[in-house]
Short mmCIF file of C-alpha atoms in Angstrom, two decimals:
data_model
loop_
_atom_site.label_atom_id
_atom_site.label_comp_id
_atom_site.label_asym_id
_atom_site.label_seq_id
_atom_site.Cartn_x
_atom_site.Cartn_y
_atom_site.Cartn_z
CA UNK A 1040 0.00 0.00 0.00
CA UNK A 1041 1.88 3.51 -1.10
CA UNK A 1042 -0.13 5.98 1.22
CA UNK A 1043 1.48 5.67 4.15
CA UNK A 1044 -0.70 6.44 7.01
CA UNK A 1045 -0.70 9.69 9.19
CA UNK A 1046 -3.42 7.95 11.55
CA UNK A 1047 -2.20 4.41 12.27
CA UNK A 1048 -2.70 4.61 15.28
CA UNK A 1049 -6.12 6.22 15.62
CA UNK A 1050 -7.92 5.61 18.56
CA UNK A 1051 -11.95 6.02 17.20
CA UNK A 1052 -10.84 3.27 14.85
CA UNK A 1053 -13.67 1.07 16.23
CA UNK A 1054 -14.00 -2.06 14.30
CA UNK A 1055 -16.44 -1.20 11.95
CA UNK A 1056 -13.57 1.28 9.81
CA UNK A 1057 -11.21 0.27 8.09
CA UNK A 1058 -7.96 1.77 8.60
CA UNK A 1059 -7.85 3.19 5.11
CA UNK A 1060 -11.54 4.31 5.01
CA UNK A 1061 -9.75 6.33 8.07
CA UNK A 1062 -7.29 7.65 6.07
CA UNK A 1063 -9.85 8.51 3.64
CA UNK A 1064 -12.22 10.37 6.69
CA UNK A 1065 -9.54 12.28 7.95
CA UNK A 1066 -8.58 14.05 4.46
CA UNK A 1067 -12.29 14.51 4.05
CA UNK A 1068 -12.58 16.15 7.65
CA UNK A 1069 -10.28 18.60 6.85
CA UNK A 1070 -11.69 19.65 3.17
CA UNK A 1071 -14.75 20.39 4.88
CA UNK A 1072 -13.34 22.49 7.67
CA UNK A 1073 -11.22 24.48 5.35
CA UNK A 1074 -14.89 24.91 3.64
CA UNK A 1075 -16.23 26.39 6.52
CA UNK A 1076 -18.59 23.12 6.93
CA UNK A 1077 -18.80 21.51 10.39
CA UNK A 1078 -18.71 17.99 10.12
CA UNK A 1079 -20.10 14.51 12.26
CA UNK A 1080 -18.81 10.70 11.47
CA UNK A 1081 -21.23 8.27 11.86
CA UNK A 1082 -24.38 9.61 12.38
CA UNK A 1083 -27.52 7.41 12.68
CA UNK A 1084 -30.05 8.55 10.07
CA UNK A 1085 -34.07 7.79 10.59
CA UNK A 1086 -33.96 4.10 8.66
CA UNK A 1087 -31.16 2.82 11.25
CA UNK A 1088 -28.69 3.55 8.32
CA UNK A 1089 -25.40 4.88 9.23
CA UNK A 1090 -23.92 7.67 7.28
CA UNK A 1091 -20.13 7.82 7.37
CA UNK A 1092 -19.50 11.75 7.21
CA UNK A 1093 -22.46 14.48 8.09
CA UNK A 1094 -21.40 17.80 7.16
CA UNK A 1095 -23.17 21.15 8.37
CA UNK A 1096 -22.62 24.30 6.18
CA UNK A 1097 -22.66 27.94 7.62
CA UNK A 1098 -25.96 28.20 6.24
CA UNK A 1099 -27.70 24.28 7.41
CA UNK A 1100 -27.30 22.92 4.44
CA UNK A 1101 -26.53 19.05 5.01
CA UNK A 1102 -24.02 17.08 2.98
CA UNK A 1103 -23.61 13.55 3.19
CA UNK A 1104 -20.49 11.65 2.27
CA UNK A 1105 -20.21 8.18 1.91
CA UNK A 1106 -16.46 6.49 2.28
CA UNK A 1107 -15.91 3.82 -0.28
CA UNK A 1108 -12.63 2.02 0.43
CA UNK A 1109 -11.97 -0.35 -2.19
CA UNK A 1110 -14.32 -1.76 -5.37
CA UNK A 1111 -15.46 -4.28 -3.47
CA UNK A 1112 -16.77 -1.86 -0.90
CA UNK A 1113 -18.54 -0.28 -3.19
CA UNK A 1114 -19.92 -2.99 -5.20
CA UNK A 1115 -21.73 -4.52 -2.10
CA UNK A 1116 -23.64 -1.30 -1.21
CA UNK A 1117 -26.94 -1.05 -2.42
CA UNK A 1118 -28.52 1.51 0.03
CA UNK A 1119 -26.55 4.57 -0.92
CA UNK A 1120 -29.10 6.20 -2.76
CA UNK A 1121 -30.93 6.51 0.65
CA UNK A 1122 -28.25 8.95 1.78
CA UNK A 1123 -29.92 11.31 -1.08
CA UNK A 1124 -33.02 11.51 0.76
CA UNK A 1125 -31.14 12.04 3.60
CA UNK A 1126 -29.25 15.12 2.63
CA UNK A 1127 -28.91 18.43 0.36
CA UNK A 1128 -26.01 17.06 -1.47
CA UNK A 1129 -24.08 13.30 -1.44
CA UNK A 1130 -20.58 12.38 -2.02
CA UNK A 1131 -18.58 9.69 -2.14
CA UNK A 1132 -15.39 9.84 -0.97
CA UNK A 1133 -12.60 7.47 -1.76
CA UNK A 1134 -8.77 7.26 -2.16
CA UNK A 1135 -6.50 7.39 -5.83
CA UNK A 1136 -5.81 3.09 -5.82
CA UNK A 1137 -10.12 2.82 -6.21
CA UNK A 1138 -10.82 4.01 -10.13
CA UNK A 1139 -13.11 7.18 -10.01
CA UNK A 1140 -15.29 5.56 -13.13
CA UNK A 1141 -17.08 3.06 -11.07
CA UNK A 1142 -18.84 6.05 -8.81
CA UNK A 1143 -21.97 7.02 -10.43
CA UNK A 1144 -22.39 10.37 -12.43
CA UNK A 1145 -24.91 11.48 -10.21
CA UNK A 1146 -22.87 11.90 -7.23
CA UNK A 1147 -20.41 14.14 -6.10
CA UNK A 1148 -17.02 12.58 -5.48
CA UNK A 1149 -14.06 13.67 -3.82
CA UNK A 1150 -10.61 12.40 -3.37
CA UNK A 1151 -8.97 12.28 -0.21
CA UNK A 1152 -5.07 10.70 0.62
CA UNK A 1153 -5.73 11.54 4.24
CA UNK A 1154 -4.01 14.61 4.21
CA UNK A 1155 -6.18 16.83 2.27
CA UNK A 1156 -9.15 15.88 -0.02
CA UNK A 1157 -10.70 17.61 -3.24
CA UNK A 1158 -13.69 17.64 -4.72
CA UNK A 1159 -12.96 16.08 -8.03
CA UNK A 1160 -17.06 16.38 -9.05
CA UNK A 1161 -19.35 18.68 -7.36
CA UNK A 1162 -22.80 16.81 -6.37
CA UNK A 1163 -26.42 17.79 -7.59
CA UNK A 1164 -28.17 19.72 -5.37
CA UNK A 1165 -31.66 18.02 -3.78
CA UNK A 1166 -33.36 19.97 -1.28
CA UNK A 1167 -34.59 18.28 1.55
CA UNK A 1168 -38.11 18.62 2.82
CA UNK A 1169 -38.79 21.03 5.76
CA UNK A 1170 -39.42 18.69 7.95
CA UNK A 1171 -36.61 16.20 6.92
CA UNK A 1172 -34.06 19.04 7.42
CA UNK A 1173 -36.25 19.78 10.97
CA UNK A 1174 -35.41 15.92 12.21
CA UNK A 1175 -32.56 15.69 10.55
CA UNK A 1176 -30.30 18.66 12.53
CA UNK A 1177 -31.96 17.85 15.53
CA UNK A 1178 -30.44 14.53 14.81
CA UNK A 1179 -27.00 15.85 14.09
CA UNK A 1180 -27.71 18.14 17.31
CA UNK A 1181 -28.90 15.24 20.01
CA UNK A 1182 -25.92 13.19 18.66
CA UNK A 1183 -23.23 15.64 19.23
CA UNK A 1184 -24.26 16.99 22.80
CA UNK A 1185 -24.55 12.98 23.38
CA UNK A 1186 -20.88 11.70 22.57
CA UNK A 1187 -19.92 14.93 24.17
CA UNK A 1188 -21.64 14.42 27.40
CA UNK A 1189 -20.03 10.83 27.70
CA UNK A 1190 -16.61 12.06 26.95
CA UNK A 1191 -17.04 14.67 29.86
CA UNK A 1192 -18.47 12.14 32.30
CA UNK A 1193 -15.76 9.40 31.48
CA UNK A 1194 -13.69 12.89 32.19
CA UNK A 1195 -12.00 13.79 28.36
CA UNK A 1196 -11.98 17.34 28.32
CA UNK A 1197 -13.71 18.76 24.52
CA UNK A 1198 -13.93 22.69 25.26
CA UNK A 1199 -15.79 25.00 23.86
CA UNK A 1200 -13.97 26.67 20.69
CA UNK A 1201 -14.14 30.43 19.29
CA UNK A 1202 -16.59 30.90 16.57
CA UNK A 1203 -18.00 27.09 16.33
CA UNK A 1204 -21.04 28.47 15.95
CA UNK A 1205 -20.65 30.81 13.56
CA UNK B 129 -17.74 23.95 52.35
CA UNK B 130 -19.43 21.17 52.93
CA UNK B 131 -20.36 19.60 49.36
CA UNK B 132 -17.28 17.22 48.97
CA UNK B 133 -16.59 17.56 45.11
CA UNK B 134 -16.71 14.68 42.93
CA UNK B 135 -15.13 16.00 40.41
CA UNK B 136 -12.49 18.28 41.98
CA UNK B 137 -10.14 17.67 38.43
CA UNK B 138 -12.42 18.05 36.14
CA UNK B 139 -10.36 19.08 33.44
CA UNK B 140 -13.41 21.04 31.66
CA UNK B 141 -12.74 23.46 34.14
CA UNK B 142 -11.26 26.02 32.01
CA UNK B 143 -11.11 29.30 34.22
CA UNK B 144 -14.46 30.62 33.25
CA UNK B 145 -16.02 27.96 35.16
CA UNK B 146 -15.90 27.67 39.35
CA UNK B 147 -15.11 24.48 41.00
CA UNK B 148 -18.71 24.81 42.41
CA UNK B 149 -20.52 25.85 38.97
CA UNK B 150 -19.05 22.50 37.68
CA UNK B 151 -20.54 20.22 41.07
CA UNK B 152 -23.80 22.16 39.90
CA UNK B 153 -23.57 21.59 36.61
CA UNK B 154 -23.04 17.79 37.01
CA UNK B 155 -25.62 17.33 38.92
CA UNK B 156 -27.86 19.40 36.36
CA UNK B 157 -26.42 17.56 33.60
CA UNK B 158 -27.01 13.89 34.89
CA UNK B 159 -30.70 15.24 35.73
CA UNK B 160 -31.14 16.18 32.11
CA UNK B 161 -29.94 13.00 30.51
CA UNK B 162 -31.90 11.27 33.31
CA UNK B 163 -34.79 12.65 31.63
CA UNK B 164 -33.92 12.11 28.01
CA UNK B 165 -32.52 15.42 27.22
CA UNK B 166 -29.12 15.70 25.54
CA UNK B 167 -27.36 18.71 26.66
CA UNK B 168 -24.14 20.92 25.77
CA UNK B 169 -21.88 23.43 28.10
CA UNK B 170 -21.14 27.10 26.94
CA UNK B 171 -22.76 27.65 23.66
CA UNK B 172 -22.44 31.16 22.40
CA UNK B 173 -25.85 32.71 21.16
CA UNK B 174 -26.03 34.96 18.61
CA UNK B 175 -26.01 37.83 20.41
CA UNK B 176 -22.40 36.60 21.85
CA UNK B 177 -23.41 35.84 24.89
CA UNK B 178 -22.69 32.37 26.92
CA UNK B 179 -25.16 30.18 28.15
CA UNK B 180 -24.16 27.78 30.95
CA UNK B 181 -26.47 24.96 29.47
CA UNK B 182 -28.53 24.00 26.79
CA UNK B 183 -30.64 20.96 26.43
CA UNK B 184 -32.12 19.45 23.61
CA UNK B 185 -35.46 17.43 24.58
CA UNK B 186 -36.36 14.62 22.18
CA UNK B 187 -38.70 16.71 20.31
CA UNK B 188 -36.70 19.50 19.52
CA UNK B 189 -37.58 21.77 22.17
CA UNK B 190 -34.45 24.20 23.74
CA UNK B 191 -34.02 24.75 27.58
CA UNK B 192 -31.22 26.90 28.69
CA UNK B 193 -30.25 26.54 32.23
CA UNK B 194 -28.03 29.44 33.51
CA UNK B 195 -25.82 28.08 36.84
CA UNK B 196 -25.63 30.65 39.68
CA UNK B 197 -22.73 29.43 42.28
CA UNK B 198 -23.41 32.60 44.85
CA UNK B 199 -25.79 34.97 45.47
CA UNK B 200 -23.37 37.41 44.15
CA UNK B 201 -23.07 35.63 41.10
CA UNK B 202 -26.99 36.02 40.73
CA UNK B 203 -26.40 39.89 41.00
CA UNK B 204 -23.72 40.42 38.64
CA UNK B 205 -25.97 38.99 36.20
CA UNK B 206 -27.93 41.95 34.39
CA UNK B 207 -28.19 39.61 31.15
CA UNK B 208 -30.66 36.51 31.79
CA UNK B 209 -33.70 37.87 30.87
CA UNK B 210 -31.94 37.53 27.49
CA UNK B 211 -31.82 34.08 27.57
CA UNK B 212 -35.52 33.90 27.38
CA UNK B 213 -35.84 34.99 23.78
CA UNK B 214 -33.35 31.88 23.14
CA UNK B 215 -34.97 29.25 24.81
CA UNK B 216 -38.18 27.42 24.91
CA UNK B 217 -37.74 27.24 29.00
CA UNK B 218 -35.39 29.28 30.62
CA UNK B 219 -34.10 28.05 34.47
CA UNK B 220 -31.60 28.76 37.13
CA UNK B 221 -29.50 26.20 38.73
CA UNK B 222 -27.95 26.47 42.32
CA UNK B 223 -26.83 24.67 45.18
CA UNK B 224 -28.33 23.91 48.43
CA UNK B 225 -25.84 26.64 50.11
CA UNK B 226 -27.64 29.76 47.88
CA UNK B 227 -30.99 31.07 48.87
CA UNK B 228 -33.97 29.66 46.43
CA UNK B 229 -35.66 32.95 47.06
CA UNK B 230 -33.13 35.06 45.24
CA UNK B 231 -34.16 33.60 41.83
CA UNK B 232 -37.06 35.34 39.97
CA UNK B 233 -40.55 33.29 40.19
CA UNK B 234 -41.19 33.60 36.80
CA UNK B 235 -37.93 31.48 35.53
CA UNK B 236 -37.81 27.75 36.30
CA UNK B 237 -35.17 26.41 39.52
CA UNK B 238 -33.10 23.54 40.06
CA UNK B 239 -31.12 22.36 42.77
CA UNK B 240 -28.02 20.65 42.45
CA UNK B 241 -25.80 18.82 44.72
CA UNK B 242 -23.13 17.33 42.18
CA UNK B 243 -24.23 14.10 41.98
CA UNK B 244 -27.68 14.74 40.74
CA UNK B 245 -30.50 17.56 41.02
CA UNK B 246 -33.99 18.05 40.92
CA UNK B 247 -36.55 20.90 39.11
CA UNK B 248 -38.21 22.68 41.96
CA UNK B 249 -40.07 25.05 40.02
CA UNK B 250 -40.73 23.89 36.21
CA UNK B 251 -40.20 27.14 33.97
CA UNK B 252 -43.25 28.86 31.67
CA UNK B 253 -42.87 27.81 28.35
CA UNK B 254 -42.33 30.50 25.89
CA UNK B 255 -41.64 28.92 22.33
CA UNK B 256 -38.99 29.85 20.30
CA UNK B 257 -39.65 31.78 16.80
CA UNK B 258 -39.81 29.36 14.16
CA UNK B 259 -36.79 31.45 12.61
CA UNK B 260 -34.87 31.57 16.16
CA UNK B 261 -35.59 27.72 17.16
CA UNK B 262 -33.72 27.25 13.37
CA UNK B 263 -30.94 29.16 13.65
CA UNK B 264 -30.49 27.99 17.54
CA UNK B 265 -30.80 24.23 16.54
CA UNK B 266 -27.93 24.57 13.44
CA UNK B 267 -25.52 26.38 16.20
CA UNK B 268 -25.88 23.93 18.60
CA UNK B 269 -25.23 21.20 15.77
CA UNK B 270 -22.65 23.19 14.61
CA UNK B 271 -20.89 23.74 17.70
CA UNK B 272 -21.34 19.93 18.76
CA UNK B 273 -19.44 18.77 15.56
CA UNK B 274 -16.48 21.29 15.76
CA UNK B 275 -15.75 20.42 19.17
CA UNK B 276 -15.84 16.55 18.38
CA UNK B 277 -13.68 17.01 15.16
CA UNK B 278 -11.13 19.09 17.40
CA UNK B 279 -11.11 16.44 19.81
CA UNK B 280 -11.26 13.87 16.94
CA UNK B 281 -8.09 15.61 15.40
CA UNK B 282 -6.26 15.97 18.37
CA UNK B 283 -6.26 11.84 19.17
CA UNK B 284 -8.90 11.87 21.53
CA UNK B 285 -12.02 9.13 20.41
CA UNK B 286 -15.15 10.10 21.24
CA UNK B 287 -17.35 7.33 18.98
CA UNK B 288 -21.05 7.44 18.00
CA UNK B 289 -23.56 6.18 20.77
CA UNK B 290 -26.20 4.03 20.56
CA UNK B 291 -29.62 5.42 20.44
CA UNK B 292 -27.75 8.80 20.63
CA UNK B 293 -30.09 10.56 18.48
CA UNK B 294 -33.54 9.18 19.32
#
């Protein structure tokens, strides 16, 4: 395997991710920060589906992307285009060994080496439904005060940050 | 003092907060969950002001609870009434060693001893604007996410809960 690993070692690795669909997170995460966008891994949609990356824009939009670490990976997921009901715009993300041609046309993709990421084809916009984008961000909202709650009671300190919010 | 501290080093203590606003807190923040509520410390409002607490109930509604450690800290404060017009309930959280009667009759009251608390007066319900409750709900999503992905990026795992979002 060329890309040699910045995160080998990374402790939310937690069974269910690979090490390179890691990799392939981590350059994602930071894409979407430098974008401004504020972004959640594995978030529990509605159907029990998990979606890999949520990302929150500076105006609510929601973007999901969906980490594809190998063909095979792909090939065996049939429920993605759930994740367009479930958001404004859907990516895939994956790394350069996985061919870009067997991602479909009508999603956004984005390459990520785990450094950085780009977005290599910008997704069609689909605008959730009121009330889908209502449930949904309360979602996004319950799950983050959640994780951070049990951090702070199993005593892991995750301060507040300037302009998080904004 | 006669509260012994559980949590004497916290390391969420972070200057802002007292060694006693944190035993409060606790205690207010176990109560919450207790009741299904997900709740995060110090989010900044729009107007740029601080509040102590904010819970999420499971339908979406927003409760700020604003911790008072001494009566002196009650009349410092010039600023809650603000908090109303950013919350669906608005109460004040104390200790057993601060006079009940200090707080106002028209906000809600709990009482915390650190290890749990209790709602002695529920708070009048005064529902958010549709536009407010919106842009509320995206910064407390917002601000949940950033501080995960700084904590995510820093080495620290904080993983996805079960039933975290229902």
């Amino acid at each position: 395997m060329p890309i040699i690993s910045p995160i080998l070692s990374n402790p939310l690795a937690d069974g269910r991710q690979s090490e390179r669909a890691m990799v392939i997170r981590r350059g994602v995460q930071r894409l979407l920060r430098e974008m401004g966008a504020h972004v959640l891994p594995e978030l529990s949609l509605a159907t029990g589906r998990r979606a890999d990356l949520v990302a929150l824009t500076r105006h609510g939009d929601i973007w999901i992307i969906e980490i594809k670490s190998s063909i095979e990976d792909f090939r065996v997921d049939r429920k993605w285009p759930d994740y367009r009901l479930h958001s404004d715009r859907f990516f895939f993300a994956t790394h350069p060994e996985v061919p870009a041609e067997i991602f479909p046309e009508e999603c956004g993709f984005i390459l990520s080496d785990g450094y950085g990421a780009e977005i290599l084809r910008d997704a069609p916009e689909h605008r959730l439904l009121p009330a889908t984008r209502k449930a949904l961000m309360l979602r996004i909202a319950r799950a983050g005060a959640a994780r951070l709650l049990a951090a702070e009671l199993a005593g892991v300190s995750v301060p507040a940050l300037e302009g998080e919010s904004e």
